């Protein structure tokens, strides 16, 4: 299947190795220095571009965490819209380090993923210069992104904005009783710069 230019651009912009060095140096109280890998994987390839993502503190690159799958798809509700469906590996520990060592992803199958039904983002596109765009991804109305982790139900709020060279992430953990953010992009987005294109 041929993909729309918008979907191809979104996939290209999100695929790569990123870090937030400048932000971490400028605001060390609020932001730790993170490395983020988003690697294309050959899953759902008849209608989607799929990425494996994980991140690590720069001082513990050998202990990455937050393994997840982003499936970038055409929106079923419009001809030009896009959306992102999140999945979680059923066995995240089997994929630890796959950001740096993509050979670990070669055996990954759809059956090893858990669909996260409420973890869906709607993506809008804005032209910022000729052949240059910003994609902004926001939660769908009336959805709640939750999943089980280590026997607990975790609620998160997801979102991002991406250009060819920058990625801002708005992901944060939510306390289900108070609705308040408890970790992540509490005082603003994590501002990543792309260091390598995948």
mmCIF file of N, CA and C in Angstrom, residues 20-112:
data_model
loop_
_atom_site.group_PDB
_atom_site.id
_atom_site.type_symbol
_atom_site.label_atom_id
_atom_site.label_comp_id
_atom_site.label_asym_id
_atom_site.label_seq_id
_atom_site.Cartn_x
_atom_site.Cartn_y
_atom_site.Cartn_z
ATOM 1 N N UNK A 20 17.626 15.708 24.997
ATOM 2 C CA UNK A 20 17.213 17.046 25.445
ATOM 3 C C UNK A 20 18.347 17.732 26.203
ATOM 4 N N UNK A 21 19.559 17.608 25.688
ATOM 5 C CA UNK A 21 20.755 18.119 26.374
ATOM 6 C C UNK A 21 20.616 19.593 26.752
ATOM 7 N N UNK A 22 20.219 20.436 25.800
ATOM 8 C CA UNK A 22 20.156 21.869 26.075
ATOM 9 C C UNK A 22 19.146 22.179 27.172
ATOM 10 N N UNK A 23 18.011 21.539 27.132
ATOM 11 C CA UNK A 23 16.983 21.750 28.153
ATOM 12 C C UNK A 23 17.468 21.294 29.524
ATOM 13 N N UNK A 24 18.103 20.121 29.576
ATOM 14 C CA UNK A 24 18.578 19.578 30.855
ATOM 15 C C UNK A 24 19.666 20.460 31.464
ATOM 16 N N UNK A 25 20.544 21.019 30.627
ATOM 17 C CA UNK A 25 21.581 21.916 31.130
ATOM 18 C C UNK A 25 20.982 23.241 31.588
ATOM 19 N N UNK A 26 19.968 23.716 30.860
ATOM 20 C CA UNK A 26 19.363 25.002 31.180
ATOM 21 C C UNK A 26 18.392 24.954 32.349
ATOM 22 N N UNK A 27 17.719 23.816 32.552
ATOM 23 C CA UNK A 27 16.707 23.692 33.611
ATOM 24 C C UNK A 27 16.880 22.360 34.353
ATOM 25 N N UNK A 28 18.052 22.163 35.000
ATOM 26 C CA UNK A 28 18.326 20.849 35.610
ATOM 27 C C UNK A 28 17.400 20.488 36.765
ATOM 28 N N UNK A 29 16.769 21.477 37.373
ATOM 29 C CA UNK A 29 15.844 21.174 38.472
ATOM 30 C C UNK A 29 14.607 20.449 37.943
ATOM 31 N N UNK A 30 14.178 20.803 36.715
ATOM 32 C CA UNK A 30 12.920 20.281 36.194
ATOM 33 C C UNK A 30 13.089 19.147 35.194
ATOM 34 N N UNK A 31 14.237 19.093 34.513
ATOM 35 C CA UNK A 31 14.373 18.133 33.418
ATOM 36 C C UNK A 31 15.686 17.369 33.519
ATOM 37 N N UNK A 32 15.579 16.046 33.586
ATOM 38 C CA UNK A 32 16.776 15.215 33.518
ATOM 39 C C UNK A 32 17.189 15.077 32.057
ATOM 40 N N UNK A 33 18.446 14.755 31.854
ATOM 41 C CA UNK A 33 18.997 14.611 30.499
ATOM 42 C C UNK A 33 18.660 13.207 30.004
ATOM 43 N N UNK A 34 17.814 13.130 28.989
ATOM 44 C CA UNK A 34 17.324 11.858 28.472
ATOM 45 C C UNK A 34 17.792 11.620 27.046
ATOM 46 N N UNK A 35 17.950 10.367 26.719
ATOM 47 C CA UNK A 35 18.148 9.918 25.341
ATOM 48 C C UNK A 35 16.878 9.149 24.961
ATOM 49 N N UNK A 36 16.382 9.394 23.764
ATOM 50 C CA UNK A 36 15.163 8.754 23.280
ATOM 51 C C UNK A 36 15.453 8.136 21.919
ATOM 52 N N UNK A 37 15.106 6.858 21.791
ATOM 53 C CA UNK A 37 15.239 6.164 20.510
ATOM 54 C C UNK A 37 13.846 5.842 19.980
ATOM 55 N N UNK A 38 13.608 6.085 18.706
ATOM 56 C CA UNK A 38 12.354 5.703 18.054
ATOM 57 C C UNK A 38 12.724 5.019 16.741
ATOM 58 N N UNK A 39 12.655 3.689 16.745
ATOM 59 C CA UNK A 39 13.133 2.872 15.629
ATOM 60 C C UNK A 39 11.971 2.314 14.827
ATOM 61 N N UNK A 40 12.015 2.444 13.497
ATOM 62 C CA UNK A 40 10.993 1.797 12.670
ATOM 63 C C UNK A 40 11.049 0.276 12.840
ATOM 64 N N UNK A 41 9.871 -0.339 12.927
ATOM 65 C CA UNK A 41 9.771 -1.797 12.977
ATOM 66 C C UNK A 41 8.777 -2.257 11.918
ATOM 67 N N UNK A 42 8.983 -3.464 11.438
ATOM 68 C CA UNK A 42 8.189 -3.982 10.321
ATOM 69 C C UNK A 42 6.938 -4.685 10.844
ATOM 70 N N UNK A 43 6.020 -3.890 11.417
ATOM 71 C CA UNK A 43 4.750 -4.412 11.925
ATOM 72 C C UNK A 43 3.614 -3.555 11.362
ATOM 73 N N UNK A 44 2.459 -4.163 11.141
ATOM 74 C CA UNK A 44 1.272 -3.458 10.612
ATOM 75 C C UNK A 44 1.610 -2.719 9.319
ATOM 76 N N UNK A 45 2.522 -3.278 8.515
ATOM 77 C CA UNK A 45 3.084 -2.512 7.407
ATOM 78 C C UNK A 45 2.138 -2.347 6.220
ATOM 79 N N UNK A 46 0.982 -3.041 6.206
ATOM 80 C CA UNK A 46 0.074 -2.843 5.077
ATOM 81 C C UNK A 46 -0.690 -1.526 5.175
ATOM 82 N N UNK A 47 -0.835 -0.945 6.385
ATOM 83 C CA UNK A 47 -1.585 0.308 6.467
ATOM 84 C C UNK A 47 -0.963 1.326 7.425
ATOM 85 N N UNK A 48 0.226 1.037 7.956
ATOM 86 C CA UNK A 48 0.772 1.874 9.024
ATOM 87 C C UNK A 48 2.289 1.963 8.933
ATOM 88 N N UNK A 49 2.821 2.981 9.592
ATOM 89 C CA UNK A 49 4.253 3.068 9.889
ATOM 90 C C UNK A 49 4.369 2.880 11.395
ATOM 91 N N UNK A 50 5.220 1.955 11.824
ATOM 92 C CA UNK A 50 5.269 1.574 13.234
ATOM 93 C C UNK A 50 6.671 1.812 13.789
ATOM 94 N N UNK A 51 6.719 2.362 14.999
ATOM 95 C CA UNK A 51 7.980 2.682 15.656
ATOM 96 C C UNK A 51 8.040 2.030 17.028
ATOM 97 N N UNK A 52 9.216 1.539 17.376
ATOM 98 C CA UNK A 52 9.508 1.117 18.743
ATOM 99 C C UNK A 52 10.203 2.274 19.435
ATOM 100 N N UNK A 53 9.753 2.623 20.629
ATOM 101 C CA UNK A 53 10.361 3.733 21.370
ATOM 102 C C UNK A 53 10.807 3.254 22.744
ATOM 103 N N UNK A 54 11.946 3.764 23.177
ATOM 104 C CA UNK A 54 12.372 3.629 24.570
ATOM 105 C C UNK A 54 13.293 4.790 24.893
ATOM 106 N N UNK A 55 13.475 5.027 26.175
ATOM 107 C CA UNK A 55 14.295 6.145 26.600
ATOM 108 C C UNK A 55 15.169 5.734 27.761
ATOM 109 N N UNK A 56 16.187 6.549 28.036
ATOM 110 C CA UNK A 56 17.085 6.270 29.153
ATOM 111 C C UNK A 56 17.653 7.583 29.663
ATOM 112 N N UNK A 57 17.929 7.618 30.957
ATOM 113 C CA UNK A 57 18.677 8.711 31.538
ATOM 114 C C UNK A 57 20.086 8.654 30.954
ATOM 115 N N UNK A 58 20.649 9.790 30.615
ATOM 116 C CA UNK A 58 21.948 9.817 29.947
ATOM 117 C C UNK A 58 23.042 9.180 30.802
ATOM 118 N N UNK A 59 22.862 9.185 32.131
ATOM 119 C CA UNK A 59 23.885 8.583 33.000
ATOM 120 C C UNK A 59 23.667 7.088 33.179
ATOM 121 N N UNK A 60 22.551 6.565 32.666
ATOM 122 C CA UNK A 60 22.262 5.124 32.750
ATOM 123 C C UNK A 60 21.762 4.605 31.412
ATOM 124 N N UNK A 61 22.555 4.800 30.360
ATOM 125 C CA UNK A 61 22.107 4.385 29.026
ATOM 126 C C UNK A 61 21.899 2.888 28.927
ATOM 127 N N UNK A 62 22.534 2.121 29.818
ATOM 128 C CA UNK A 62 22.357 0.668 29.794
ATOM 129 C C UNK A 62 21.118 0.231 30.576
ATOM 130 N N UNK A 63 20.332 1.197 31.097
ATOM 131 C CA UNK A 63 19.098 0.858 31.806
ATOM 132 C C UNK A 63 17.917 1.631 31.239
ATOM 133 N N UNK A 64 17.597 1.392 29.945
ATOM 134 C CA UNK A 64 16.474 2.117 29.349
ATOM 135 C C UNK A 64 15.137 1.619 29.896
ATOM 136 N N UNK A 65 14.102 2.407 29.678
ATOM 137 C CA UNK A 65 12.773 2.100 30.209
ATOM 138 C C UNK A 65 11.719 2.688 29.280
ATOM 139 N N UNK A 66 10.444 2.501 29.640
ATOM 140 C CA UNK A 66 9.280 2.988 28.881
ATOM 141 C C UNK A 66 9.277 2.466 27.450
ATOM 142 N N UNK A 67 9.438 1.170 27.289
ATOM 143 C CA UNK A 67 9.327 0.566 25.961
ATOM 144 C C UNK A 67 7.866 0.658 25.505
ATOM 145 N N UNK A 68 7.659 1.107 24.275
ATOM 146 C CA UNK A 68 6.311 1.235 23.741
ATOM 147 C C UNK A 68 6.357 1.199 22.221
ATOM 148 N N UNK A 69 5.205 0.981 21.641
ATOM 149 C CA UNK A 69 5.066 0.908 20.191
ATOM 150 C C UNK A 69 4.096 1.996 19.758
ATOM 151 N N UNK A 70 4.488 2.763 18.738
ATOM 152 C CA UNK A 70 3.624 3.791 18.165
ATOM 153 C C UNK A 70 3.263 3.350 16.752
ATOM 154 N N UNK A 71 1.975 3.204 16.507
ATOM 155 C CA UNK A 71 1.492 2.835 15.179
ATOM 156 C C UNK A 71 0.864 4.072 14.546
ATOM 157 N N UNK A 72 1.507 4.585 13.502
ATOM 158 C CA UNK A 72 1.050 5.803 12.817
ATOM 159 C C UNK A 72 0.158 5.387 11.662
ATOM 160 N N UNK A 73 -1.087 5.893 11.660
ATOM 161 C CA UNK A 73 -2.095 5.390 10.727
ATOM 162 C C UNK A 73 -2.924 6.519 10.134
ATOM 163 N N UNK A 74 -3.492 6.273 8.951
ATOM 164 C CA UNK A 74 -4.499 7.209 8.447
ATOM 165 C C UNK A 74 -5.727 7.172 9.359
ATOM 166 N N UNK A 75 -6.343 8.313 9.547
ATOM 167 C CA UNK A 75 -7.548 8.366 10.364
ATOM 168 C C UNK A 75 -8.716 7.743 9.610
ATOM 169 N N UNK A 76 -9.511 6.908 10.282
ATOM 170 C CA UNK A 76 -10.676 6.343 9.612
ATOM 171 C C UNK A 76 -11.784 7.370 9.389
ATOM 172 N N UNK A 77 -11.657 8.540 10.053
ATOM 173 C CA UNK A 77 -12.730 9.529 10.004
ATOM 174 C C UNK A 77 -12.521 10.631 8.973
ATOM 175 N N UNK A 78 -11.321 10.709 8.389
ATOM 176 C CA UNK A 78 -11.105 11.755 7.392
ATOM 177 C C UNK A 78 -10.054 11.291 6.394
ATOM 178 N N UNK A 79 -10.067 11.894 5.218
ATOM 179 C CA UNK A 79 -9.135 11.478 4.172
ATOM 180 C C UNK A 79 -7.722 11.981 4.422
ATOM 181 N N UNK A 80 -7.581 13.081 5.163
ATOM 182 C CA UNK A 80 -6.251 13.656 5.355
ATOM 183 C C UNK A 80 -5.730 13.488 6.769
ATOM 184 N N UNK A 81 -6.582 13.087 7.702
ATOM 185 C CA UNK A 81 -6.152 13.013 9.098
ATOM 186 C C UNK A 81 -5.279 11.799 9.384
ATOM 187 N N UNK A 82 -4.518 11.915 10.471
ATOM 188 C CA UNK A 82 -3.665 10.822 10.934
ATOM 189 C C UNK A 82 -3.936 10.597 12.409
ATOM 190 N N UNK A 83 -3.635 9.390 12.861
ATOM 191 C CA UNK A 83 -3.647 9.182 14.298
ATOM 192 C C UNK A 83 -2.591 8.173 14.703
ATOM 193 N N UNK A 84 -2.291 8.175 15.996
ATOM 194 C CA UNK A 84 -1.262 7.311 16.571
ATOM 195 C C UNK A 84 -1.934 6.408 17.594
ATOM 196 N N UNK A 85 -1.778 5.108 17.410
ATOM 197 C CA UNK A 85 -2.273 4.116 18.362
ATOM 198 C C UNK A 85 -1.066 3.549 19.107
ATOM 199 N N UNK A 86 -1.143 3.555 20.441
ATOM 200 C CA UNK A 86 -0.052 3.024 21.267
ATOM 201 C C UNK A 86 -0.308 1.570 21.633
ATOM 202 N N UNK A 87 0.768 0.823 21.698
ATOM 203 C CA UNK A 87 0.775 -0.559 22.159
ATOM 204 C C UNK A 87 1.884 -0.694 23.198
ATOM 205 N N UNK A 88 1.756 -1.726 24.031
ATOM 206 C CA UNK A 88 2.789 -2.029 25.007
ATOM 207 C C UNK A 88 3.285 -3.446 24.745
ATOM 208 N N UNK A 89 4.601 -3.671 24.764
ATOM 209 C CA UNK A 89 5.071 -5.053 24.655
ATOM 210 C C UNK A 89 4.561 -5.874 25.838
ATOM 211 N N UNK A 90 4.100 -7.097 25.571
ATOM 212 C CA UNK A 90 3.650 -7.962 26.662
ATOM 213 C C UNK A 90 4.803 -8.336 27.574
ATOM 214 N N UNK A 91 6.010 -8.367 27.028
ATOM 215 C CA UNK A 91 7.201 -8.670 27.813
ATOM 216 C C UNK A 91 8.250 -7.577 27.567
ATOM 217 N N UNK A 92 8.073 -6.413 28.202
ATOM 218 C CA UNK A 92 8.982 -5.297 27.923
ATOM 219 C C UNK A 92 10.448 -5.633 28.194
ATOM 220 N N UNK A 93 10.701 -6.475 29.198
ATOM 221 C CA UNK A 93 12.097 -6.766 29.554
ATOM 222 C C UNK A 93 12.840 -7.462 28.419
ATOM 223 N N UNK A 94 12.113 -8.169 27.537
ATOM 224 C CA UNK A 94 12.764 -8.844 26.409
ATOM 225 C C UNK A 94 13.294 -7.844 25.387
ATOM 226 N N UNK A 95 12.808 -6.603 25.445
ATOM 227 C CA UNK A 95 13.201 -5.588 24.462
ATOM 228 C C UNK A 95 14.096 -4.506 25.055
ATOM 229 N N UNK A 96 14.496 -4.660 26.311
ATOM 230 C CA UNK A 96 15.346 -3.643 26.929
ATOM 231 C C UNK A 96 16.637 -3.506 26.129
ATOM 232 N N UNK A 97 16.925 -2.281 25.745
ATOM 233 C CA UNK A 97 18.135 -1.998 24.980
ATOM 234 C C UNK A 97 17.947 -2.028 23.483
ATOM 235 N N UNK A 98 16.730 -2.296 23.005
ATOM 236 C CA UNK A 98 16.511 -2.394 21.555
ATOM 237 C C UNK A 98 16.657 -1.045 20.856
ATOM 238 N N UNK A 99 16.532 0.057 21.594
ATOM 239 C CA UNK A 99 16.778 1.361 20.993
ATOM 240 C C UNK A 99 18.203 1.471 20.471
ATOM 241 N N UNK A 100 19.152 1.010 21.268
ATOM 242 C CA UNK A 100 20.562 1.035 20.859
ATOM 243 C C UNK A 100 20.939 -0.189 20.039
ATOM 244 N N UNK A 101 20.202 -1.287 20.226
ATOM 245 C CA UNK A 101 20.542 -2.560 19.577
ATOM 246 C C UNK A 101 19.322 -3.069 18.803
ATOM 247 N N UNK A 102 19.049 -2.492 17.626
ATOM 248 C CA UNK A 102 17.807 -2.779 16.904
ATOM 249 C C UNK A 102 17.672 -4.226 16.448
ATOM 250 N N UNK A 103 18.746 -4.994 16.480
ATOM 251 C CA UNK A 103 18.621 -6.405 16.111
ATOM 252 C C UNK A 103 17.657 -7.139 17.050
ATOM 253 N N UNK A 104 17.465 -6.619 18.270
ATOM 254 C CA UNK A 104 16.513 -7.223 19.210
ATOM 255 C C UNK A 104 15.071 -7.121 18.712
ATOM 256 N N UNK A 105 14.826 -6.216 17.767
ATOM 257 C CA UNK A 105 13.463 -6.010 17.274
ATOM 258 C C UNK A 105 13.105 -6.925 16.116
ATOM 259 N N UNK A 106 14.072 -7.646 15.579
ATOM 260 C CA UNK A 106 13.821 -8.449 14.380
ATOM 261 C C UNK A 106 12.822 -9.569 14.619
ATOM 262 N N UNK A 107 12.720 -10.051 15.841
ATOM 263 C CA UNK A 107 11.801 -11.160 16.131
ATOM 264 C C UNK A 107 10.472 -10.682 16.715
ATOM 265 N N UNK A 108 10.302 -9.368 16.847
ATOM 266 C CA UNK A 108 9.071 -8.832 17.430
ATOM 267 C C UNK A 108 7.884 -9.089 16.506
ATOM 268 N N UNK A 109 6.790 -9.588 17.071
ATOM 269 C CA UNK A 109 5.585 -9.863 16.291
ATOM 270 C C UNK A 109 4.393 -9.120 16.892
ATOM 271 N N UNK A 110 3.348 -8.997 16.097
ATOM 272 C CA UNK A 110 2.119 -8.349 16.558
ATOM 273 C C UNK A 110 1.544 -9.088 17.766
ATOM 274 N N UNK A 111 1.701 -10.415 17.790
ATOM 275 C CA UNK A 111 1.152 -11.215 18.892
ATOM 276 C C UNK A 111 1.829 -10.898 20.224
ATOM 277 N N UNK A 112 3.006 -10.277 20.185
ATOM 278 C CA UNK A 112 3.728 -9.940 21.413
ATOM 279 C C UNK A 112 3.363 -8.560 21.945
#
